[in-house]
mmCIF file of C-alpha atoms and ligand atoms in Angstrom:
data_model
loop_
_atom_site.group_PDB
_atom_site.id
_atom_site.type_symbol
_atom_site.label_atom_id
_atom_site.label_comp_id
_atom_site.label_asym_id
_atom_site.label_seq_id
_atom_site.Cartn_x
_atom_site.Cartn_y
_atom_site.Cartn_z
ATOM 1 C CA MET A 786 -115.849 20.349 143.690
ATOM 2 C CA LYS A 787 -113.288 22.203 145.839
ATOM 3 C CA PHE A 788 -112.043 20.146 148.732
ATOM 4 C CA THR A 789 -110.700 22.966 150.788
ATOM 5 C CA ALA A 790 -112.129 23.919 154.230
ATOM 6 C CA LEU A 791 -114.838 26.527 153.888
ATOM 7 C CA LEU A 792 -115.935 27.174 157.426
ATOM 8 C CA PHE A 793 -116.402 30.887 156.673
ATOM 9 C CA PRO A 794 -119.249 30.775 154.256
ATOM 10 C CA VAL A 795 -121.075 28.219 156.197
ATOM 11 C CA ALA A 796 -121.000 30.420 159.293
ATOM 12 C CA VAL A 797 -122.183 33.427 157.136
ATOM 13 C CA LEU A 798 -124.923 31.230 155.730
ATOM 14 C CA GLY A 799 -125.987 30.017 159.099
ATOM 15 C CA ALA A 800 -125.949 33.573 160.582
ATOM 16 C CA ALA A 801 -127.874 35.051 157.526
ATOM 17 C CA CYS A 802 -130.776 32.680 157.680
ATOM 18 C CA PRO A 803 -130.922 30.971 161.094
ATOM 19 C CA TYR A 804 -134.293 29.443 160.389
ATOM 20 C CA GLY A 805 -134.508 29.072 156.693
ATOM 21 C CA PRO A 806 -133.348 26.357 154.350
ATOM 22 C CA GLY A 807 -129.579 25.539 154.958
ATOM 23 C CA SER A 808 -129.412 26.176 158.678
ATOM 24 C CA PHE A 809 -128.790 23.029 160.765
ATOM 25 C CA GLU A 810 -130.972 22.008 163.636
ATOM 26 C CA PRO A 811 -130.826 18.521 165.050
ATOM 27 C CA GLU A 812 -133.979 16.450 164.749
ATOM 28 C CA LYS A 813 -136.525 16.900 167.694
ATOM 29 C CA GLU A 814 -138.251 13.884 169.351
ATOM 30 C CA THR A 815 -141.425 14.561 167.526
ATOM 31 C CA ASP A 816 -139.631 14.686 164.121
ATOM 32 C CA THR A 817 -139.582 11.682 161.791
ATOM 33 C CA ARG A 818 -136.345 10.449 160.266
ATOM 34 C CA GLY A 819 -135.458 7.103 158.574
ATOM 35 C CA VAL A 820 -132.872 5.119 156.726
ATOM 36 C CA CYS A 821 -131.497 7.440 154.322
ATOM 37 C CA PRO A 822 -128.665 9.678 155.912
ATOM 38 C CA MET A 823 -128.942 12.302 153.094
ATOM 39 C CA LEU A 824 -132.740 12.825 153.412
ATOM 40 C CA ASN A 825 -132.343 12.925 157.057
ATOM 41 C CA ALA A 826 -129.608 15.636 156.733
ATOM 42 C CA LEU A 827 -131.830 17.584 154.220
ATOM 43 C CA ALA A 828 -134.578 17.598 156.787
ATOM 44 C CA ASN A 829 -132.094 18.748 159.476
ATOM 45 C CA HIS A 830 -131.096 21.673 157.337
ATOM 46 C CA GLY A 831 -134.764 22.448 156.445
ATOM 47 C CA PHE A 832 -134.278 21.849 152.806
ATOM 48 C CA LEU A 833 -137.040 19.248 153.434
ATOM 49 C CA PRO A 834 -139.685 19.725 155.957
ATOM 50 C CA ARG A 835 -138.004 19.483 159.393
ATOM 51 C CA ASN A 836 -140.636 17.318 160.807
ATOM 52 C CA GLY A 837 -139.888 14.620 158.091
ATOM 53 C CA ARG A 838 -143.499 14.274 157.159
ATOM 54 C CA ASN A 839 -145.836 14.901 154.207
ATOM 55 C CA ILE A 840 -143.089 15.514 151.749
ATOM 56 C CA ASN A 841 -144.395 16.100 148.270
ATOM 57 C CA GLU A 842 -142.615 15.945 144.821
ATOM 58 C CA ASN A 843 -142.095 19.704 144.490
ATOM 59 C CA GLN A 844 -140.342 19.752 147.962
ATOM 60 C CA THR A 845 -138.212 16.843 147.061
ATOM 61 C CA VAL A 846 -137.159 18.099 143.571
ATOM 62 C CA THR A 847 -136.310 21.531 144.997
ATOM 63 C CA ALA A 848 -134.528 20.277 147.989
ATOM 64 C CA LEU A 849 -132.244 17.893 145.906
ATOM 65 C CA ASN A 850 -131.609 20.642 143.440
ATOM 66 C CA THR A 851 -130.906 23.482 145.967
ATOM 67 C CA ALA A 852 -128.904 21.481 148.241
ATOM 68 C CA LEU A 853 -127.123 18.932 146.018
ATOM 69 C CA ASN A 854 -127.581 20.243 142.325
ATOM 70 C CA LEU A 855 -129.483 17.244 141.236
ATOM 71 C CA THR A 856 -131.366 17.883 138.088
ATOM 72 C CA PRO A 857 -135.253 18.146 138.493
ATOM 73 C CA ASP A 858 -135.674 14.847 136.232
ATOM 74 C CA PHE A 859 -133.389 12.940 138.643
ATOM 75 C CA GLY A 860 -135.261 14.474 141.554
ATOM 76 C CA ARG A 861 -138.569 13.476 140.247
ATOM 77 C CA PHE A 862 -137.246 9.858 139.537
ATOM 78 C CA LEU A 863 -136.004 9.660 143.215
ATOM 79 C CA PHE A 864 -139.366 10.991 144.368
ATOM 80 C CA THR A 865 -141.147 8.224 142.690
ATOM 81 C CA ALA A 866 -139.323 5.715 144.725
ATOM 82 C CA ALA A 867 -140.076 7.664 147.864
ATOM 83 C CA ARG A 868 -143.795 7.866 147.328
ATOM 84 C CA LEU A 869 -144.070 4.358 146.424
ATOM 85 C CA SER A 870 -142.809 3.543 150.002
ATOM 86 C CA ASN A 871 -145.742 5.113 151.449
ATOM 87 C CA PRO A 872 -148.029 2.239 152.426
ATOM 88 C CA LYS A 873 -151.130 4.300 151.131
ATOM 89 C CA PRO A 874 -151.681 3.433 147.482
ATOM 90 C CA ASN A 875 -151.288 6.226 144.859
ATOM 91 C CA SER A 876 -149.812 8.595 147.492
ATOM 92 C CA THR A 877 -148.432 11.926 146.404
ATOM 93 C CA TRP A 878 -146.242 12.370 149.430
ATOM 94 C CA PHE A 879 -144.034 10.408 151.976
ATOM 95 C CA ASN A 880 -142.655 10.531 155.424
ATOM 96 C CA LEU A 881 -139.028 9.773 155.891
ATOM 97 C CA ASP A 882 -139.728 6.609 157.974
ATOM 98 C CA HIS A 883 -141.878 5.179 155.181
ATOM 99 C CA LEU A 884 -138.396 4.314 153.555
ATOM 100 C CA ASP A 885 -137.750 2.010 156.373
ATOM 101 C CA ARG A 886 -140.116 -0.665 154.993
ATOM 102 C CA HIS A 887 -137.807 -3.614 155.163
ATOM 103 C CA ASN A 888 -137.147 -5.381 151.786
ATOM 104 C CA LEU A 889 -138.987 -2.767 149.696
ATOM 105 C CA PHE A 890 -136.190 -0.350 148.918
ATOM 106 C CA GLU A 891 -134.607 -0.793 152.383
ATOM 107 C CA HIS A 892 -132.316 -3.810 152.364
ATOM 108 C CA ASP A 893 -129.770 -5.904 154.279
ATOM 109 C CA GLY A 894 -126.099 -5.371 154.087
ATOM 110 C CA SER A 895 -126.196 -1.419 154.594
ATOM 111 C CA LEU A 896 -122.986 0.579 155.307
ATOM 112 C CA SER A 897 -124.342 2.116 158.397
ATOM 113 C CA ARG A 898 -127.462 0.220 159.526
ATOM 114 C CA GLN A 899 -127.618 -3.258 161.012
ATOM 115 C CA ASP A 900 -129.819 -5.764 159.205
ATOM 116 C CA ALA A 901 -133.477 -5.992 160.407
ATOM 117 C CA TYR A 902 -132.756 -9.563 161.770
ATOM 118 C CA PHE A 903 -130.516 -8.128 164.432
ATOM 119 C CA GLY A 904 -132.940 -5.299 165.652
ATOM 120 C CA GLN A 905 -133.486 -1.658 165.012
ATOM 121 C CA TRP A 906 -132.384 -1.326 161.308
ATOM 122 C CA SER A 907 -133.171 2.324 160.270
ATOM 123 C CA ARG A 908 -130.828 4.392 162.175
ATOM 124 C CA PHE A 909 -126.931 4.876 162.440
ATOM 125 C CA ASN A 910 -125.227 2.009 164.046
ATOM 126 C CA GLU A 911 -121.540 2.654 165.169
ATOM 127 C CA THR A 912 -120.487 -0.759 165.120
ATOM 128 C CA VAL A 913 -121.742 -1.509 161.547
ATOM 129 C CA TRP A 914 -120.252 1.782 160.502
ATOM 130 C CA ASN A 915 -116.861 0.889 161.875
ATOM 131 C CA TRP A 916 -116.896 -2.437 159.854
ATOM 132 C CA THR A 917 -117.436 -0.226 156.800
ATOM 133 C CA MET A 918 -114.667 2.289 157.783
ATOM 134 C CA ASP A 919 -112.256 -0.749 158.203
ATOM 135 C CA TYR A 920 -112.638 -1.219 154.399
ATOM 136 C CA TRP A 921 -112.514 2.307 153.511
ATOM 137 C CA THR A 922 -108.742 2.412 153.504
ATOM 138 C CA GLY A 923 -107.605 5.781 152.532
ATOM 139 C CA ASP A 924 -108.712 9.339 152.960
ATOM 140 C CA ILE A 925 -110.216 9.557 149.531
ATOM 141 C CA LEU A 926 -112.839 7.080 148.617
ATOM 142 C CA ASP A 927 -112.599 5.795 144.983
ATOM 143 C CA VAL A 928 -114.508 3.151 143.051
ATOM 144 C CA GLN A 929 -112.575 0.303 144.346
ATOM 145 C CA ILE A 930 -112.639 1.270 148.042
ATOM 146 C CA ILE A 931 -116.508 1.746 147.592
ATOM 147 C CA ALA A 932 -116.782 -1.672 145.941
ATOM 148 C CA ASN A 933 -114.771 -3.313 148.734
ATOM 149 C CA GLY A 934 -116.910 -1.607 151.347
ATOM 150 C CA ARG A 935 -120.143 -2.680 149.816
ATOM 151 C CA ALA A 936 -118.971 -6.198 149.270
ATOM 152 C CA GLN A 937 -117.882 -6.724 152.891
ATOM 153 C CA ARG A 938 -121.326 -5.697 154.158
ATOM 154 C CA SER A 939 -122.873 -8.184 151.888
ATOM 155 C CA MET A 940 -120.405 -10.985 152.760
ATOM 156 C CA ARG A 941 -120.847 -10.314 156.450
ATOM 157 C CA SER A 942 -124.603 -10.376 156.250
ATOM 158 C CA ASN A 943 -124.490 -13.493 154.308
ATOM 159 C CA LEU A 944 -122.301 -15.196 156.783
ATOM 160 C CA THR A 945 -124.025 -14.188 159.986
ATOM 161 C CA ASN A 946 -127.705 -13.204 159.163
ATOM 162 C CA PRO A 947 -129.806 -16.414 158.647
ATOM 163 C CA ASP A 948 -132.560 -14.261 157.098
ATOM 164 C CA PHE A 949 -130.123 -12.539 154.587
ATOM 165 C CA ALA A 950 -132.045 -11.662 151.533
ATOM 166 C CA ILE A 951 -131.783 -8.904 148.984
ATOM 167 C CA SER A 952 -134.277 -8.307 146.121
ATOM 168 C CA GLU A 953 -133.151 -7.193 142.669
ATOM 169 C CA LEU A 954 -134.552 -3.878 143.539
ATOM 170 C CA GLY A 955 -132.733 -3.778 146.939
ATOM 171 C CA ASN A 956 -129.513 -4.742 145.099
ATOM 172 C CA ALA A 957 -129.884 -1.947 142.738
ATOM 173 C CA PHE A 958 -130.540 0.478 145.595
ATOM 174 C CA SER A 959 -127.362 -0.854 147.343
ATOM 175 C CA TYR A 960 -125.277 -0.074 144.311
ATOM 176 C CA GLY A 961 -127.079 3.095 143.873
ATOM 177 C CA GLU A 962 -126.371 4.408 147.376
ATOM 178 C CA ASN A 963 -122.851 3.550 147.103
ATOM 179 C CA ALA A 964 -122.490 5.256 143.762
ATOM 180 C CA ALA A 965 -124.313 8.334 145.318
ATOM 181 C CA ILE A 966 -121.401 8.754 147.810
ATOM 182 C CA LEU A 967 -119.001 9.104 144.881
ATOM 183 C CA SER A 968 -121.082 11.014 142.359
ATOM 184 C CA ILE A 969 -123.369 13.136 144.555
ATOM 185 C CA LEU A 970 -121.421 13.725 147.750
ATOM 186 C CA GLY A 971 -118.224 13.525 146.024
ATOM 187 C CA ASP A 972 -117.158 14.362 142.436
ATOM 188 C CA LYS A 973 -119.032 12.794 139.679
ATOM 189 C CA VAL A 974 -116.074 13.303 137.181
ATOM 190 C CA THR A 975 -113.330 11.628 139.112
ATOM 191 C CA GLU A 976 -115.805 9.345 140.928
ATOM 192 C CA THR A 977 -113.992 10.046 144.337
ATOM 193 C CA CYS A 978 -115.096 11.402 147.560
ATOM 194 C CA PRO A 979 -113.048 12.601 150.670
ATOM 195 C CA LYS A 980 -113.810 10.026 153.362
ATOM 196 C CA ILE A 981 -114.361 12.695 155.873
ATOM 197 C CA PHE A 982 -117.359 14.101 153.952
ATOM 198 C CA ALA A 983 -119.252 10.717 154.129
ATOM 199 C CA ASP A 984 -118.109 10.082 157.763
ATOM 200 C CA TYR A 985 -119.399 13.555 158.755
ATOM 201 C CA LEU A 986 -122.609 13.261 156.922
ATOM 202 C CA PHE A 987 -123.497 9.552 158.280
ATOM 203 C CA ARG A 988 -122.553 10.427 161.861
ATOM 204 C CA ASN A 989 -124.090 13.917 162.165
ATOM 205 C CA GLU A 990 -126.901 13.617 159.555
ATOM 206 C CA ARG A 991 -125.589 17.134 158.606
ATOM 207 C CA LEU A 992 -124.155 18.304 155.293
ATOM 208 C CA PRO A 993 -120.383 18.343 155.687
ATOM 209 C CA TYR A 994 -119.782 21.990 155.016
ATOM 210 C CA ALA A 995 -117.739 22.282 158.232
ATOM 211 C CA VAL A 996 -115.155 19.934 156.660
ATOM 212 C CA GLY A 997 -114.909 21.739 153.340
ATOM 213 C CA TRP A 998 -117.862 20.140 151.367
ATOM 214 C CA GLN A 999 -119.632 22.283 148.764
ATOM 215 C CA LYS A 1000 -122.622 21.094 146.531
ATOM 216 C CA SER A 1001 -121.458 20.103 143.094
ATOM 217 C CA LYS A 1002 -120.955 23.100 140.673
ATOM 218 C CA ILE A 1003 -122.068 20.961 137.750
ATOM 219 C CA PRO A 1004 -125.750 19.473 137.671
ATOM 220 C CA ILE A 1005 -125.871 15.788 138.441
ATOM 221 C CA GLU A 1006 -128.203 13.615 136.443
ATOM 222 C CA MET A 1007 -129.441 9.998 136.803
ATOM 223 C CA ASN A 1008 -126.923 8.954 134.026
ATOM 224 C CA ASP A 1009 -124.120 10.274 136.229
ATOM 225 C CA LEU A 1010 -125.226 7.875 138.978
ATOM 226 C CA ARG A 1011 -125.710 5.007 136.435
ATOM 227 C CA ASN A 1012 -122.229 5.301 135.237
ATOM 228 C CA THR A 1013 -120.776 5.154 138.659
ATOM 229 C CA ILE A 1014 -122.932 2.259 139.406
ATOM 230 C CA HIS A 1015 -121.323 0.440 136.415
ATOM 231 C CA SER A 1016 -117.828 1.400 137.684
ATOM 232 C CA ILE A 1017 -118.704 -0.135 141.063
ATOM 233 C CA LEU A 1018 -120.158 -3.354 139.591
ATOM 234 C CA ASN A 1019 -116.954 -3.767 137.509
ATOM 235 C CA ALA A 1020 -114.785 -3.162 140.594
ATOM 236 C CA THR A 1021 -116.815 -5.778 142.568
ATOM 237 C CA ALA A 1022 -115.690 -8.455 140.115
ATOM 238 C CA PHE A 1023 -112.422 -8.478 141.924
ATOM 239 C CA PRO A 1024 -109.188 -8.848 139.670
ATOM 240 C CA PRO A 1025 -110.147 -11.239 136.863
ATOM 241 C CA LEU A 1026 -108.303 -14.567 136.741
ATOM 242 C CA PRO A 1027 -105.097 -14.674 134.895
ATOM 243 C CA PRO A 1028 -105.247 -16.313 131.481
ATOM 244 C CA PRO A 1029 -105.078 -20.172 131.697
ATOM 245 C CA ASP A 1030 -101.506 -21.470 131.859
ATOM 246 C CA ASN A 1031 -101.633 -24.763 129.903
ATOM 247 C CA SER A 1032 -97.992 -25.614 130.313
ATOM 248 C CA PHE A 1033 -98.641 -27.794 133.262
ATOM 249 C CA ASP A 1034 -101.390 -29.487 134.997
ATOM 250 C CA VAL A 1035 -101.581 -29.195 138.742
ATOM 251 C CA PHE A 1036 -103.710 -32.154 139.213
ATOM 252 C CA ASN A 1037 -101.396 -34.682 137.408
HETATM 253 C C1 HEM B 1499 -135.863 11.012 147.327
HETATM 254 C C2 HEM B 1499 -134.535 10.579 147.248
HETATM 255 C C3 HEM B 1499 -134.057 9.430 147.969
HETATM 256 C C4 HEM B 1499 -134.607 8.379 148.516
HETATM 257 C C5 HEM B 1499 -136.089 7.874 148.183
HETATM 258 C C6 HEM B 1499 -133.633 7.493 149.161
HETATM 259 C C7 HEM B 1499 -133.929 6.330 149.641
HETATM 260 C C8 HEM B 1499 -132.975 5.460 150.545
HETATM 261 C C9 HEM B 1499 -133.173 4.319 151.067
HETATM 262 C C10 HEM B 1499 -134.638 3.575 151.055
HETATM 263 C C11 HEM B 1499 -132.148 3.980 151.718
HETATM 264 C C12 HEM B 1499 -131.957 2.645 152.605
HETATM 265 C C13 HEM B 1499 -131.232 1.524 151.943
HETATM 266 C C14 HEM B 1499 -130.644 0.735 153.009
HETATM 267 O O1 HEM B 1499 -131.305 -0.279 153.379
HETATM 268 O O2 HEM B 1499 -129.572 0.831 153.326
HETATM 269 C C15 HEM B 1499 -131.180 4.952 151.494
HETATM 270 C C16 HEM B 1499 -129.820 4.778 151.874
HETATM 271 C C17 HEM B 1499 -128.967 5.777 151.515
HETATM 272 N N1 HEM B 1499 -129.022 6.865 150.857
HETATM 273 FE FE1 HEM B 1499 -130.815 7.597 150.174
HETATM 274 N N2 HEM B 1499 -132.454 8.249 149.188
HETATM 275 C C18 HEM B 1499 -132.670 9.337 148.520
HETATM 276 C C19 HEM B 1499 -131.774 10.386 148.272
HETATM 277 C C20 HEM B 1499 -130.317 10.168 148.353
HETATM 278 C C21 HEM B 1499 -129.284 11.019 148.009
HETATM 279 C C22 HEM B 1499 -129.643 12.267 147.134
HETATM 280 C C23 HEM B 1499 -128.222 10.494 148.452
HETATM 281 C C24 HEM B 1499 -126.725 11.226 148.148
HETATM 282 C C25 HEM B 1499 -125.642 11.003 148.750
HETATM 283 C C26 HEM B 1499 -128.438 9.383 149.217
HETATM 284 C C27 HEM B 1499 -127.518 8.507 149.814
HETATM 285 C C28 HEM B 1499 -127.760 7.415 150.549
HETATM 286 C C29 HEM B 1499 -126.735 6.582 151.164
HETATM 287 C C30 HEM B 1499 -125.237 6.729 151.011
HETATM 288 C C31 HEM B 1499 -127.513 5.557 151.728
HETATM 289 C C32 HEM B 1499 -126.939 4.155 152.278
HETATM 290 C C33 HEM B 1499 -127.017 4.172 153.821
HETATM 291 C C34 HEM B 1499 -126.364 2.929 154.357
HETATM 292 O O3 HEM B 1499 -125.901 1.937 153.716
HETATM 293 O O4 HEM B 1499 -126.222 2.747 155.602
HETATM 294 N N3 HEM B 1499 -129.838 9.154 149.232
HETATM 295 N N4 HEM B 1499 -131.594 5.918 150.708
#
């Protein structure tokens, strides 16, 4: 991925197809949005239905492939999670706000959303985001910074939210979303992402073309995300203890 500013092609793209997929229009009051900043952005760009409703597998796979270069297999996998969040059993579609169902995939300790215990939990929250940014020390996010940011949100929820809970699935999603910042929004090879890309995406729910982002030139598979999840898991087990020093016993 090239990290230079690429304002010109964006302007051209926008001018060439003002209403087609790719052009940004902020959500309207009648549109539906939800917890996922990336899916919200894809709807704002028209890669997904702009109203955020009745999204089927084909639309999801095509949007994730066209906008982000996710492989169709990966897209189908993600769609399965999405459609399972539709409260209607055996659904073949979902609305973006179906993803808000607390403690299904949506979980406490998000990077930019407050825990459901404290109130509205599905939309961007400036205070929560600033907590994350405090731990995102450096202009380039790497595995350790992302691990630190994720861990502080869990710790803060654990300390302040009496209802704090996270299921195995929620935990996996939490690692997965954090990994997605590096391997989908950033560069899956180096497992890094310019902080400005994430900040722009989260705040504006808009793909960060204006600050130099381009979709990955190489296709992104589920395995790429898995690798980065493992990197983050390892980096969350903060520096291992030094080997035991048996030359003295501090308790005697
Ligand atoms: C069909 C595809 C997708 C589904 C079903 C989905 C679902 C979700 C859900 C349920 C959440 C809320 C988790 C929470 O409680 O914080 C979420 C958050 C998130 N998603 Fe997605 N997502 C999808 C695609 C993507 C893609 C392609 C990216 C790429 C960058 C992405 C990035 C994120 C990030 C970074 C968050 C964390 C938000 C936060 O912690 O504040 N998602 N997504």
